[in-house]
Amino acid sequence: MMKKWQKISVASLAILAAIPAQAAQFDFRFGDYSWSIDTDDKPYANDDDGLVYAGVASLQAGSAGPTFDIDFFSGAKDGGLRLTDADSGDLAAFSGPVLYSSAGNNIRFNTGDFDLTPTAGGSSSRLTITTAAAVPEPATWAMMILGFGVAGAALRSRRRTGLQAQQA
């Protein structure tokens, strides 16, 4: 009976391990606009000037807003971002801190509140970057459940061994 459960556990673990992990999602709020970028979303360009995401759908005060091309400037460009309305071409550039870090293809946005200043004059605006709570990978859940099962099986077999020794 135990071998049957071991085989089922190993097969379940193998199936769950094959399911890809879900990406982390970064949520941006800038004035009346908000948008999201997943870590699986690859930028259109990633070079010394920064990152460019093309065609990012936004919300404006809770309803559908414009689609933006978003440039996140690197440290070589002194940080900040530029929003280009993909439909009308309206452009707004803001200087501020570097909003991301990258190691190769792995891009992580910095979270928190950032004050950005328009490069063409005007008042500063606040950009808030948050991340949704991470959901563990299916393989992590499988390992945790398997671990509980193994611990329970070990306790159960120890209890049986102890009872047999007392009866003798």
Coordinates of C-alpha atoms in Angstrom, one line a residue, residues 22-161:
Q22 CA 3.6 32.5 -12.7
A23 CA 5.4 35.8 -13.2
A24 CA 5.5 38.6 -10.7
Q25 CA 3.3 41.5 -11.6
F26 CA 4.4 45.1 -11.0
D27 CA 1.6 47.7 -10.8
F28 CA 2.2 51.4 -11.6
R29 CA 0.1 54.4 -10.6
F30 CA 1.0 57.8 -12.0
G31 CA -1.5 60.5 -11.5
D32 CA -4.8 59.4 -13.0
Y33 CA -3.1 56.6 -15.0
S34 CA -2.3 53.0 -13.9
W35 CA -0.8 50.1 -15.8
S36 CA 0.9 46.7 -15.1
I37 CA 4.0 44.9 -16.3
D38 CA 4.7 41.3 -15.7
T39 CA 8.3 40.0 -15.3
D40 CA 7.5 37.7 -18.3
D41 CA 6.9 40.8 -20.4
K42 CA 10.1 41.4 -22.4
P43 CA 10.9 45.0 -23.2
Y44 CA 11.0 46.1 -26.8
A45 CA 14.5 47.4 -26.2
N46 CA 16.9 46.9 -23.3
D47 CA 20.2 48.8 -23.8
D48 CA 22.4 51.4 -22.1
D49 CA 19.7 54.1 -22.4
G50 CA 17.2 51.9 -20.5
L51 CA 14.1 49.8 -21.1
V52 CA 11.4 50.4 -23.6
Y53 CA 8.0 48.7 -23.3
A54 CA 5.7 49.3 -26.3
G55 CA 1.9 49.2 -26.4
V56 CA 1.3 49.0 -22.6
A57 CA -2.5 49.3 -21.9
S58 CA -3.4 51.7 -19.2
L59 CA -6.4 52.7 -17.1
Q60 CA -7.3 56.3 -16.5
A61 CA -9.2 56.8 -13.2
G62 CA -10.5 53.3 -13.4
S63 CA -11.7 53.1 -17.1
A64 CA -9.8 52.3 -20.3
G65 CA -7.0 54.8 -20.9
P66 CA -4.5 55.4 -23.6
T67 CA -1.9 52.8 -24.7
F68 CA 1.6 54.0 -23.8
D69 CA 5.1 53.3 -25.1
I70 CA 7.1 53.6 -21.9
D71 CA 10.8 54.3 -21.7
F72 CA 12.4 53.7 -18.3
F73 CA 15.8 55.6 -18.3
S74 CA 18.9 54.0 -17.0
G75 CA 21.5 55.5 -14.7
A76 CA 23.4 56.7 -17.9
K77 CA 20.4 58.8 -18.7
D78 CA 20.0 59.9 -15.0
G79 CA 16.8 57.9 -14.4
G80 CA 13.1 58.7 -14.8
L81 CA 10.7 57.8 -17.6
R82 CA 9.0 59.0 -20.7
L83 CA 5.4 58.2 -21.6
T84 CA 4.4 58.3 -25.3
D85 CA 0.7 58.0 -26.1
A86 CA 0.8 55.3 -28.8
D87 CA -2.4 56.7 -30.5
S88 CA -1.8 60.5 -30.5
G89 CA 1.9 60.6 -30.0
D90 CA 1.7 63.0 -26.9
L91 CA 4.9 62.8 -25.0
A92 CA 5.8 63.6 -21.4
A93 CA 9.2 63.0 -20.0
F94 CA 10.1 63.0 -16.3
S95 CA 13.4 62.9 -14.5
G96 CA 13.9 61.1 -11.3
P97 CA 15.6 57.9 -9.9
V98 CA 16.3 54.8 -11.8
L99 CA 13.2 52.7 -11.4
Y100 CA 14.5 49.3 -12.2
S101 CA 17.5 46.9 -11.9
S102 CA 18.5 44.3 -14.4
A103 CA 20.8 41.4 -14.5
G104 CA 20.9 40.1 -18.1
N105 CA 17.3 39.4 -19.0
N106 CA 16.0 39.5 -15.4
I107 CA 14.3 42.8 -14.8
R108 CA 13.0 43.9 -11.4
F109 CA 11.3 47.2 -10.8
N110 CA 12.0 49.1 -7.6
T111 CA 8.9 49.4 -5.5
G112 CA 7.7 52.4 -3.5
D113 CA 6.8 56.0 -4.1
F114 CA 9.0 58.1 -6.4
D115 CA 8.7 61.9 -7.0
L116 CA 9.3 62.6 -10.7
T117 CA 9.9 66.1 -12.2
P118 CA 8.7 67.0 -15.7
T119 CA 11.7 67.8 -18.0
A120 CA 9.6 70.5 -19.7
G121 CA 8.6 72.3 -16.5
G122 CA 5.6 72.0 -14.4
S123 CA 4.9 70.4 -11.0
S124 CA 6.3 67.1 -9.9
S125 CA 4.2 63.9 -9.9
R126 CA 4.4 60.8 -7.8
L127 CA 4.9 57.4 -9.3
T128 CA 3.9 54.4 -7.1
I129 CA 5.2 51.0 -8.0
T130 CA 3.8 48.0 -6.1
T131 CA 4.0 44.2 -6.7
A132 CA 1.2 41.8 -6.3
A133 CA 1.7 39.1 -3.7
A134 CA 3.8 36.3 -5.1
V135 CA 2.0 32.9 -5.6
P136 CA 4.3 29.9 -5.0
E137 CA 5.1 27.7 -7.9
P138 CA 3.1 24.5 -8.3
A139 CA 6.3 22.6 -7.6
T140 CA 6.8 24.4 -4.3
W141 CA 3.3 23.4 -3.3
A142 CA 3.9 19.8 -4.3
M143 CA 7.1 19.6 -2.3
M144 CA 5.4 21.1 0.7
I145 CA 2.5 18.6 0.6
L146 CA 4.9 15.7 -0.1
G147 CA 6.9 16.8 2.9
F148 CA 3.9 16.8 5.2
G149 CA 3.0 13.3 3.8
V150 CA 6.5 12.0 4.5
A151 CA 6.5 13.4 8.0
G152 CA 3.1 11.9 8.7
A153 CA 4.2 8.5 7.3
A154 CA 7.3 8.6 9.5
L155 CA 5.3 9.4 12.6
R156 CA 2.8 6.7 11.8
S157 CA 5.4 4.0 11.2
R158 CA 7.3 5.1 14.4
R159 CA 4.1 4.7 16.4
R160 CA 3.4 1.2 15.1
T161 CA 7.0 0.1 15.8

